[in-house]
Coordinates of C-alpha atoms and ligand atoms in Angstrom, one line a residue:
M222 CA -0.2 0.5 0.3
I223 CA 2.9 2.7 0.9
R224 CA 4.6 1.8 -2.5
E225 CA 1.2 3.7 -4.2
M226 CA 1.4 6.2 -2.4
P227 CA 2.6 9.5 -3.4
I228 CA 6.3 10.5 -2.8
R229 CA 5.7 13.0 -0.9
V230 CA 2.9 11.0 1.4
R231 CA 6.2 8.4 1.5
L232 CA 8.9 10.6 2.2
T233 CA 6.7 12.8 4.6
L234 CA 5.9 8.8 6.4
W235 CA 9.8 8.3 6.7
Y236 CA 10.6 11.7 7.4
S237 CA 8.0 11.7 10.5
L238 CA 8.8 8.3 11.8
V239 CA 12.6 8.7 11.9
F240 CA 11.9 12.4 13.1
A241 CA 9.9 11.1 15.5
A242 CA 12.7 8.0 16.4
T243 CA 14.6 10.3 17.4
L244 CA 12.7 12.7 19.0
F245 CA 11.6 9.9 21.5
S246 CA 15.1 8.2 22.4
L247 CA 16.4 11.9 22.8
G248 CA 13.7 12.2 25.8
G249 CA 14.4 9.1 26.9
A250 CA 17.9 9.9 27.5
A251 CA 16.9 12.5 28.6
L252 CA 14.7 11.7 31.6
W253 CA 17.3 9.2 32.3
M254 CA 20.2 11.1 32.7
V255 CA 18.1 13.0 35.1
Q256 CA 16.5 10.2 37.1
H257 CA 20.2 9.1 37.8
A258 CA 21.1 12.8 38.3
T259 CA 18.6 12.7 41.4
V260 CA 19.5 9.0 42.4
Q261 CA 23.0 10.5 43.3
L262 CA 21.7 13.4 44.7
E263 CA 19.1 11.5 47.4
T264 CA 22.2 8.9 47.5
K265 CA 24.7 11.9 48.7
E266 CA 22.0 13.4 51.0
L267 CA 21.6 10.0 52.6
Q268 CA 25.0 9.2 53.1
Q269 CA 24.7 12.9 54.5
R270 CA 22.2 11.5 57.3
V271 CA 24.1 9.1 58.4
R272 CA 27.2 11.0 58.9
S273 CA 25.5 13.2 60.9
V274 CA 24.3 10.7 63.8
R275 CA 27.6 8.9 63.6
L276 CA 29.2 13.0 64.7
F277 CA 26.2 13.0 66.6
L278 CA 27.5 10.2 69.0
E279 CA 30.8 10.9 68.9
S280 CA 29.9 14.3 70.1
R281 CA 28.2 13.1 72.9
P282 CA 30.3 13.0 76.8
D283 CA 32.3 9.8 77.9
G284 CA 30.3 7.9 80.1
E285 CA 27.3 9.5 79.6
S286 CA 24.3 6.9 81.1
S287 CA 21.7 5.6 78.3
A288 CA 18.7 7.8 79.4
S289 CA 20.5 10.7 79.2
L290 CA 22.0 9.8 75.3
L291 CA 18.3 8.5 74.4
E292 CA 16.6 11.8 76.1
A293 CA 19.2 13.8 73.7
I294 CA 18.9 12.3 71.2
K295 CA 15.1 12.4 71.0
S296 CA 15.0 16.3 71.2
T297 CA 17.2 16.6 68.6
Y298 CA 16.5 14.4 65.5
D299 CA 12.4 15.2 66.4
V300 CA 13.2 18.5 66.0
T301 CA 15.8 17.8 63.0
H302 CA 13.9 14.7 61.3
G303 CA 10.3 15.4 62.1
K304 CA 9.8 11.8 63.8
R305 CA 10.7 10.7 60.1
W306 CA 12.1 8.0 58.2
L307 CA 15.5 7.7 60.8
Q308 CA 15.6 4.6 63.3
I309 CA 18.8 4.1 65.6
I310 CA 19.6 0.9 66.7
D311 CA 22.8 -0.4 68.8
E312 CA 24.6 -3.8 69.4
H313 CA 23.1 -4.7 72.0
G314 CA 19.4 -4.0 70.3
M315 CA 18.8 -0.7 72.2
W316 CA 16.9 1.4 69.8
L317 CA 18.3 5.3 70.3
Y318 CA 15.7 6.1 68.0
R319 CA 12.4 4.9 66.2
S320 CA 10.4 6.9 64.0
P321 CA 7.1 5.2 64.4
L322 CA 6.2 5.6 60.2
V323 CA 9.3 3.5 59.6
A324 CA 8.3 1.2 62.7
A325 CA 5.3 0.7 60.5
V326 CA 6.6 -0.8 57.8
Y327 CA 10.2 -2.0 59.4
P328 CA 9.2 -3.1 63.2
D329 CA 13.2 -5.0 63.0
L330 CA 16.1 -3.4 62.0
V331 CA 19.7 -5.7 61.9
L332 CA 21.8 -5.6 65.2
P333 CA 25.0 -3.8 63.3
Q334 CA 27.4 -7.0 63.8
H335 CA 24.7 -8.7 61.6
L336 CA 24.4 -6.8 58.8
R337 CA 26.5 -7.6 55.7
R338 CA 27.4 -5.0 53.9
A339 CA 28.4 -2.0 54.0
E340 CA 25.2 -0.5 52.8
T341 CA 21.9 -1.0 51.8
Y342 CA 20.2 1.6 49.7
F343 CA 16.2 0.2 48.9
T344 CA 12.9 2.3 47.7
Y345 CA 9.8 1.4 49.9
R346 CA 5.9 2.8 49.9
S347 CA 4.9 4.4 53.3
G348 CA 1.0 5.2 53.2
T349 CA 0.8 7.6 49.8
Q350 CA 4.7 7.9 50.1
S351 CA 7.4 6.2 48.5
V352 CA 10.5 6.3 50.8
R353 CA 14.8 5.8 49.2
A354 CA 16.0 4.7 52.5
V355 CA 19.6 3.0 53.4
I356 CA 20.4 0.8 56.1
Q357 CA 23.9 1.6 57.2
P358 CA 26.6 0.4 60.2
I359 CA 28.9 2.6 62.3
T360 CA 30.7 3.0 64.7
A361 CA 31.1 5.9 67.6
K362 CA 32.8 5.8 70.7
G363 CA 33.8 2.0 70.3
T364 CA 29.5 1.2 69.9
R365 CA 28.7 -0.3 66.9
Y366 CA 24.7 0.7 66.0
T367 CA 22.9 0.5 63.0
V368 CA 21.1 4.0 61.5
Q369 CA 18.7 3.4 58.9
T370 CA 17.2 6.5 57.0
G371 CA 15.1 8.1 54.0
V372 CA 14.7 10.7 52.3
T373 CA 10.8 10.9 50.5
L374 CA 10.4 10.7 47.0
D375 CA 7.9 12.8 46.7
T376 CA 9.1 15.7 45.0
T377 CA 11.8 13.7 43.0
L378 CA 8.7 11.8 41.4
S379 CA 6.3 14.5 40.7
I380 CA 9.2 16.8 39.1
L381 CA 10.0 13.7 37.1
S382 CA 6.9 12.8 36.2
D383 CA 6.5 16.5 35.1
L384 CA 9.2 16.8 33.0
R385 CA 8.3 13.3 31.2
S386 CA 4.5 14.9 30.1
H387 CA 6.2 18.0 28.4
L388 CA 8.9 16.3 26.9
F389 CA 5.6 13.9 25.8
L390 CA 4.2 17.4 24.5
L391 CA 7.0 19.2 23.5
S392 CA 7.6 15.4 21.9
F393 CA 4.7 14.9 20.1
F394 CA 4.5 18.8 19.1
G395 CA 7.8 18.7 17.0
L396 CA 6.1 16.2 15.5
I397 CA 3.0 17.6 13.8
V398 CA 5.5 20.9 13.1
S399 CA 7.9 18.2 11.4
S400 CA 5.2 16.0 10.1
L401 CA 3.7 19.4 8.5
S402 CA 7.4 21.1 7.1
G403 CA 8.3 17.4 5.8
Y404 CA 5.3 17.5 3.5
F405 CA 5.9 21.4 2.3
L406 CA 9.2 20.7 2.2
S407 CA 8.8 17.5 -0.3
K408 CA 6.2 19.7 -2.1
K409 CA 8.8 22.1 -2.8
A410 CA 11.0 19.4 -3.3
L411 CA 9.2 18.0 -6.1
D412 CA 7.8 20.5 -7.9
P413 CA 9.3 20.7 -10.3
V414 CA 8.8 16.9 -11.3
A415 CA 5.4 17.5 -11.4
A416 CA 6.2 20.5 -13.9
I417 CA 8.6 18.1 -15.7
T418 CA 5.8 15.5 -15.8
A419 CA 3.0 18.0 -16.8
E420 CA 5.0 19.2 -19.6
A421 CA 6.6 15.6 -20.8
Q422 CA 2.3 15.0 -20.8
R423 CA 1.8 17.2 -23.6
I424 CA 4.6 16.2 -25.7
S425 CA 3.5 13.8 -29.1
D426 CA 4.7 13.2 -32.3
K427 CA 3.3 16.6 -33.2
N428 CA 5.1 18.8 -30.8
L429 CA 8.4 16.6 -30.9
S430 CA 10.5 20.1 -30.8
A431 CA 8.9 20.9 -27.2
R432 CA 11.2 19.9 -24.3
V433 CA 10.8 19.8 -20.6
P434 CA 11.6 22.5 -18.4
E435 CA 15.2 23.2 -18.0
L436 CA 16.3 23.4 -14.3
D437 CA 19.3 25.9 -13.3
T438 CA 19.9 24.6 -10.3
R439 CA 22.8 22.1 -10.7
D440 CA 20.9 18.8 -8.8
E441 CA 19.5 15.6 -9.6
L442 CA 16.3 17.3 -11.4
A443 CA 18.4 19.7 -13.5
A444 CA 19.9 16.4 -15.1
L445 CA 16.4 14.5 -15.0
S446 CA 15.4 17.4 -17.3
S447 CA 17.8 18.1 -19.3
T448 CA 18.5 13.9 -20.0
L449 CA 15.2 14.1 -21.0
N450 CA 16.2 16.8 -23.0
Q451 CA 18.7 15.1 -24.7
M452 CA 16.7 12.0 -25.0
L453 CA 13.2 14.1 -26.8
Q454 CA 16.1 15.7 -29.2
R455 CA 17.5 12.0 -30.2
I456 CA 13.9 10.9 -30.6
E457 CA 13.5 14.6 -33.0
D458 CA 16.5 13.8 -34.9
G459 CA 15.3 10.1 -35.7
Y460 CA 11.7 11.0 -36.5
Q461 CA 13.3 13.9 -39.4
S462 CA 15.4 10.9 -40.2
V463 CA 12.8 8.7 -40.9
R464 CA 10.3 11.6 -42.3
S465 CA 13.4 12.5 -44.3
F466 CA 13.6 9.1 -45.7
T467 CA 10.5 8.8 -46.5
A468 CA 10.3 11.9 -48.3
N469 CA 13.6 11.2 -50.0
A470 CA 13.0 7.9 -50.8
A471 CA 10.1 8.1 -52.5
H472 CA 11.4 11.3 -54.3
E473 CA 14.4 9.8 -55.7
L474 CA 11.9 6.4 -57.0
R475 CA 9.4 9.5 -58.7
T476 CA 12.2 10.5 -61.2
P477 CA 12.5 7.2 -62.9
V478 CA 9.1 6.4 -62.5
A479 CA 8.5 9.6 -64.1
R480 CA 11.2 8.5 -66.9
L481 CA 9.6 5.3 -67.7
R482 CA 6.0 7.1 -68.2
T483 CA 6.9 9.7 -70.8
G484 CA 9.3 7.2 -72.7
A485 CA 6.5 5.3 -72.2
E486 CA 3.9 8.0 -73.6
V487 CA 6.0 9.2 -75.9
T488 CA 6.6 6.0 -77.7
L489 CA 2.8 5.2 -78.4
A490 CA 1.7 8.3 -79.1
F491 CA 2.2 7.2 -83.3
P492 CA 3.8 4.2 -84.8
R493 CA 7.3 4.1 -84.9
D494 CA 10.1 1.6 -86.2
A495 CA 11.5 -1.3 -84.7
D496 CA 14.6 0.6 -84.0
S497 CA 12.9 3.5 -82.0
Y498 CA 10.5 0.5 -80.1
R499 CA 14.0 -1.2 -79.6
E500 CA 15.6 1.9 -77.8
T501 CA 13.3 2.7 -75.8
C502 CA 13.0 -0.9 -74.8
E503 CA 16.7 0.0 -73.6
R504 CA 16.0 2.4 -71.7
T505 CA 13.3 1.3 -69.7
L506 CA 16.0 -1.6 -68.9
E507 CA 18.6 1.0 -68.1
T508 CA 16.1 2.4 -65.5
A509 CA 14.9 -0.2 -64.0
V510 CA 18.3 -1.6 -63.2
H511 CA 19.0 1.7 -61.8
M512 CA 15.2 1.9 -59.7
G513 CA 16.4 -2.2 -58.6
R514 CA 19.8 -0.9 -57.1
L515 CA 18.2 2.2 -56.1
I516 CA 15.1 -0.2 -53.7
D517 CA 18.2 -2.8 -52.7
Q518 CA 19.6 0.2 -51.2
L519 CA 16.9 1.8 -49.5
L520 CA 15.8 -1.8 -48.4
S521 CA 19.2 -2.6 -46.6
L522 CA 19.1 1.1 -45.0
A523 CA 15.3 0.9 -43.8
R524 CA 16.1 -2.6 -42.5
A525 CA 19.4 -1.4 -40.7
D526 CA 17.4 1.5 -39.0
A527 CA 14.8 -1.4 -37.9
G528 CA 17.5 -3.3 -36.2
I529 CA 16.4 -6.4 -39.0
T530 CA 19.4 -6.9 -40.3
I531 CA 21.5 -8.9 -37.6
L532 CA 25.6 -9.5 -38.5
R533 CA 26.8 -12.8 -37.7
F534 CA 30.6 -12.2 -36.3
E535 CA 32.7 -14.7 -36.5
P536 CA 37.0 -14.8 -37.7
V537 CA 37.6 -13.8 -41.4
N538 CA 41.0 -13.7 -42.6
L539 CA 41.1 -10.2 -44.5
P540 CA 43.9 -11.0 -47.1
D541 CA 41.4 -13.9 -48.0
L542 CA 38.7 -11.4 -48.4
I543 CA 40.7 -8.5 -50.2
E544 CA 42.4 -11.0 -52.2
E545 CA 38.5 -12.0 -53.3
V546 CA 36.7 -8.8 -53.5
A547 CA 39.8 -7.6 -55.1
E548 CA 39.7 -10.4 -57.6
E549 CA 35.9 -9.7 -58.7
W550 CA 36.9 -5.8 -59.4
A551 CA 39.9 -5.8 -60.7
E552 CA 38.6 -6.7 -64.6
R553 CA 36.1 -3.2 -63.8
F554 CA 39.5 -1.1 -63.0
S555 CA 41.4 -3.0 -66.4
T556 CA 38.9 -1.9 -68.7
A557 CA 38.1 1.3 -67.1
K558 CA 41.8 1.7 -68.2
I559 CA 43.2 2.6 -64.5
V560 CA 46.0 0.6 -62.7
F561 CA 44.6 -0.9 -59.8
H562 CA 47.3 -2.0 -57.3
Q563 CA 46.6 -4.4 -54.3
E564 CA 49.4 -4.2 -51.5
L565 CA 48.8 -6.8 -48.7
E566 CA 51.0 -6.5 -45.9
V567 CA 50.6 -9.7 -44.4
H568 CA 48.7 -13.0 -45.7
E569 CA 47.2 -14.5 -42.5
L570 CA 44.6 -11.8 -40.4
W571 CA 41.8 -12.2 -38.4
V572 CA 39.2 -10.7 -36.9
K573 CA 36.2 -11.3 -36.0
A574 CA 33.1 -9.8 -38.8
D575 CA 30.3 -10.5 -40.7
Y576 CA 32.2 -12.2 -43.8
A577 CA 29.2 -10.5 -46.1
A578 CA 28.6 -7.4 -44.3
L579 CA 32.5 -6.4 -44.6
R580 CA 32.4 -7.6 -48.3
G581 CA 29.8 -5.8 -48.9
L582 CA 31.6 -2.5 -47.4
L583 CA 34.8 -2.7 -49.5
D584 CA 32.2 -3.6 -52.6
I585 CA 31.0 0.5 -51.8
L586 CA 34.4 1.4 -51.4
L587 CA 36.0 0.4 -54.4
E588 CA 32.1 0.7 -56.7
N589 CA 33.4 4.6 -56.0
A590 CA 36.9 4.5 -56.4
W591 CA 36.0 2.8 -59.6
R592 CA 32.8 5.4 -60.4
Y593 CA 35.2 8.2 -59.7
T594 CA 38.7 7.8 -60.9
P595 CA 39.1 8.9 -64.6
Q596 CA 41.2 6.9 -66.5
G597 CA 44.9 6.6 -66.8
R598 CA 44.7 7.0 -63.1
E599 CA 45.3 4.8 -59.9
V600 CA 43.3 2.6 -57.2
T601 CA 45.6 0.6 -54.3
V602 CA 43.5 -1.3 -52.0
T603 CA 46.0 -1.8 -48.9
L604 CA 45.9 -3.5 -45.7
R605 CA 47.9 -3.1 -42.2
Q606 CA 48.4 -4.1 -39.3
E607 CA 48.5 -1.3 -37.2
G608 CA 49.7 -0.6 -32.7
L609 CA 52.4 -2.5 -30.8
A610 CA 50.5 -3.3 -27.9
K611 CA 48.9 -7.2 -27.7
D612 CA 45.0 -6.3 -26.9
R613 CA 44.9 -2.3 -29.0
Q614 CA 46.3 -4.4 -32.7
T615 CA 44.5 -3.2 -35.0
A616 CA 44.0 -3.5 -39.2
E617 CA 43.8 -1.1 -41.3
I618 CA 41.5 -2.3 -44.7
A619 CA 42.0 1.3 -47.2
V620 CA 40.9 2.0 -50.8
A621 CA 42.6 5.5 -51.9
D622 CA 42.1 6.5 -55.4
T623 CA 44.0 9.8 -57.5
G624 CA 41.0 10.4 -58.8
D625 CA 39.6 14.3 -58.6
G626 CA 39.2 13.7 -54.5
I627 CA 36.5 15.6 -52.4
S628 CA 36.6 19.0 -50.9
A629 CA 37.0 19.6 -47.6
E630 CA 32.8 21.3 -47.2
D631 CA 31.8 17.5 -48.9
Q632 CA 33.8 15.4 -46.8
K633 CA 32.2 16.6 -44.3
R634 CA 28.2 15.5 -45.7
I635 CA 29.5 12.7 -48.3
F636 CA 28.2 10.1 -45.6
E637 CA 24.6 11.4 -44.6
R638 CA 21.6 9.7 -46.6
F639 CA 21.5 10.7 -50.6
Y640 CA 24.2 13.3 -50.2
R641 CA 26.2 13.5 -53.7
V642 CA 28.3 15.3 -55.1
A643 CA 30.5 14.7 -58.2
V644 CA 28.7 12.9 -61.3
P645 CA 30.1 9.0 -61.9
L646 CA 32.3 8.9 -64.6
R647 CA 31.3 4.9 -65.3
G648 CA 28.4 2.5 -64.6
E649 CA 24.8 2.2 -65.9
S650 CA 23.0 3.9 -63.6
P651 CA 23.2 7.4 -62.0
N652 CA 24.1 7.7 -58.2
T653 CA 22.0 7.7 -55.5
G654 CA 24.2 9.1 -52.7
I655 CA 23.2 6.0 -50.2
G656 CA 26.8 3.9 -50.5
L657 CA 28.9 5.7 -48.0
A658 CA 25.7 5.8 -45.2
L659 CA 25.6 2.0 -45.9
A660 CA 29.1 1.4 -45.3
Q661 CA 29.0 3.6 -42.2
W662 CA 26.7 1.6 -40.4
I663 CA 28.6 -1.6 -41.7
A664 CA 31.7 -0.4 -39.7
E665 CA 30.2 0.5 -36.8
Q666 CA 27.8 -2.3 -36.4
H667 CA 31.9 -3.6 -36.0
Q668 CA 32.0 -0.8 -33.3
S669 CA 34.5 0.8 -35.9
S670 CA 33.8 4.0 -38.9
I671 CA 34.8 5.1 -41.8
E672 CA 37.7 8.0 -42.1
V673 CA 38.3 10.1 -45.1
Q674 CA 41.2 11.7 -45.9
S675 CA 41.0 13.9 -48.9
S676 CA 42.3 16.8 -51.1
T677 CA 41.1 18.3 -54.2
G678 CA 42.8 17.2 -57.6
V679 CA 45.0 14.7 -55.8
G680 CA 42.6 12.0 -54.7
S681 CA 41.0 10.3 -51.8
R682 CA 41.7 7.8 -49.4
F683 CA 39.1 6.3 -47.3
S684 CA 40.1 3.8 -44.3
V685 CA 38.5 1.7 -41.8
R686 CA 40.2 -0.1 -39.1
L687 CA 39.1 -3.5 -37.2
P688 CA 40.3 -4.8 -33.5
I689 CA 42.4 -7.7 -34.4
G690 CA 41.6 -11.2 -32.9
S691 CA 39.1 -13.5 -33.3
Ligands
LIG982 P1 27.1 7.4 -54.6 O1 28.3 7.0 -55.3 O2 25.5 6.7 -55.1 O3 27.0 9.5 -54.7 P2 28.0 7.4 -51.7 O4 27.8 7.6 -51.0 O5 28.4 6.5 -52.2 O6 26.9 7.8 -53.3 O7 28.7 8.8 -52.1 C1 28.6 10.4 -52.5 C2 29.0 11.1 -52.8 O8 30.6 11.0 -52.2 C3 29.7 11.1 -54.1 O9 28.4 11.4 -55.2 C4 30.5 11.2 -54.8 O10 30.6 13.0 -54.7 C5 32.1 11.4 -53.7 N1 32.4 10.2 -53.6 C6 32.4 9.0 -53.1 N2 33.8 8.4 -53.2 C7 34.4 9.0 -53.9 C8 35.8 8.8 -54.5 N3 36.6 7.1 -53.9 N4 36.1 10.0 -54.5 C9 35.2 11.0 -54.8 N5 34.2 11.2 -54.9 C10 33.8 10.2 -54.2

């Protein structure tokens, strides 16, 4: 049930509970200390009284008769003790003083020679009164006596009782005040959360650019609001990219479809000869090939975005993979009159990778080099082992060309979807601007990224680094 309560109420409950426990333990401790101090005071008082009896007996003249002694004691202690709480008996069993109040409760008093302990403290009730008393043996002028004396606890008990009820009342009021202030404090502390919740509830796919209030308090709530805003920014970016992807895809497909339609309409407008129909068919085929390639790339991107493409990572020997891909490209390079080199530093270099995906990445880089490098220039694919520390060794795969290069401005954007700069020099279909975006995604899946170094008129070098180890 407590879990279902609002945090504000739970905080207040916890706060009050802890505060109550603290108040009551402090009150208990204070009460115990006062009680302890009064017991000490009473003990001192009792000892003082016993001492005064001993001093009195010692001050009596030698050889004094029992009757005179009894008379002296009576006249003195009737006044000072008001016949209360005092009893004195000597070692022969003669009562020197007997308070009727004590005698009513304790008719006997142990003779001094039979007392086992030097002093015995105890508490008893006499009528409506509580008395703290001591029984103690003393010796005066060679005779042993047992003295029993006491003090009433009425004042002490009433002070303690007052103190107890005051402490209880104080704790009770303290608890009420602290619970109220706890409630208002937690309300104040949680108000920003309520504001963030209210704003977050307003945000939907229609107003993804709205943000929750940013707090400038530098505390956990400020961190929460800025984390939420960063999350909203990522969601908005993702949403935007899906939107623009759809718009771009539709736009890309519209041109070839329009071309197909116009071609067919113009051809069908009036009868034509066989060559003309053939030409239309060839153009249609070319457009269909381009559309097929575009749709393949779009599908790959969509699958990557949706997380449907599942890569299977297994040990891959990079020289084997590169030789296989390069072999397939060698002929196309030679037909295009581009000098193609392979520089593999090692013959065995294992990495953990998805074979097909990595092949796809290399294909994209080599196809770009083939499409954008003028004839007579060079393209080189290299494999290098880097790093000395065993656990930090990487394999660098690079495709470098001596083509026209890419300007610094465009280098920043060529990995964006549908971004294209140069007109391809060869290939059946126009460029789509998707290749490098796909390649970058594959590199990212391998915990890496594609780097580009390029300068206009000199050439470009695309490279990717993979951690060595299978
Ligand atoms: P596409 O090649 O279909 O346009 P990419 O994403 O592969 O798509 O490439 C994006 C752009 O980067 C290309 O339009 C081209 O201008 C530039 N580019 C890529 N590779 C090279 C290269 N090797 N040399 C020069 N420009 C390149």
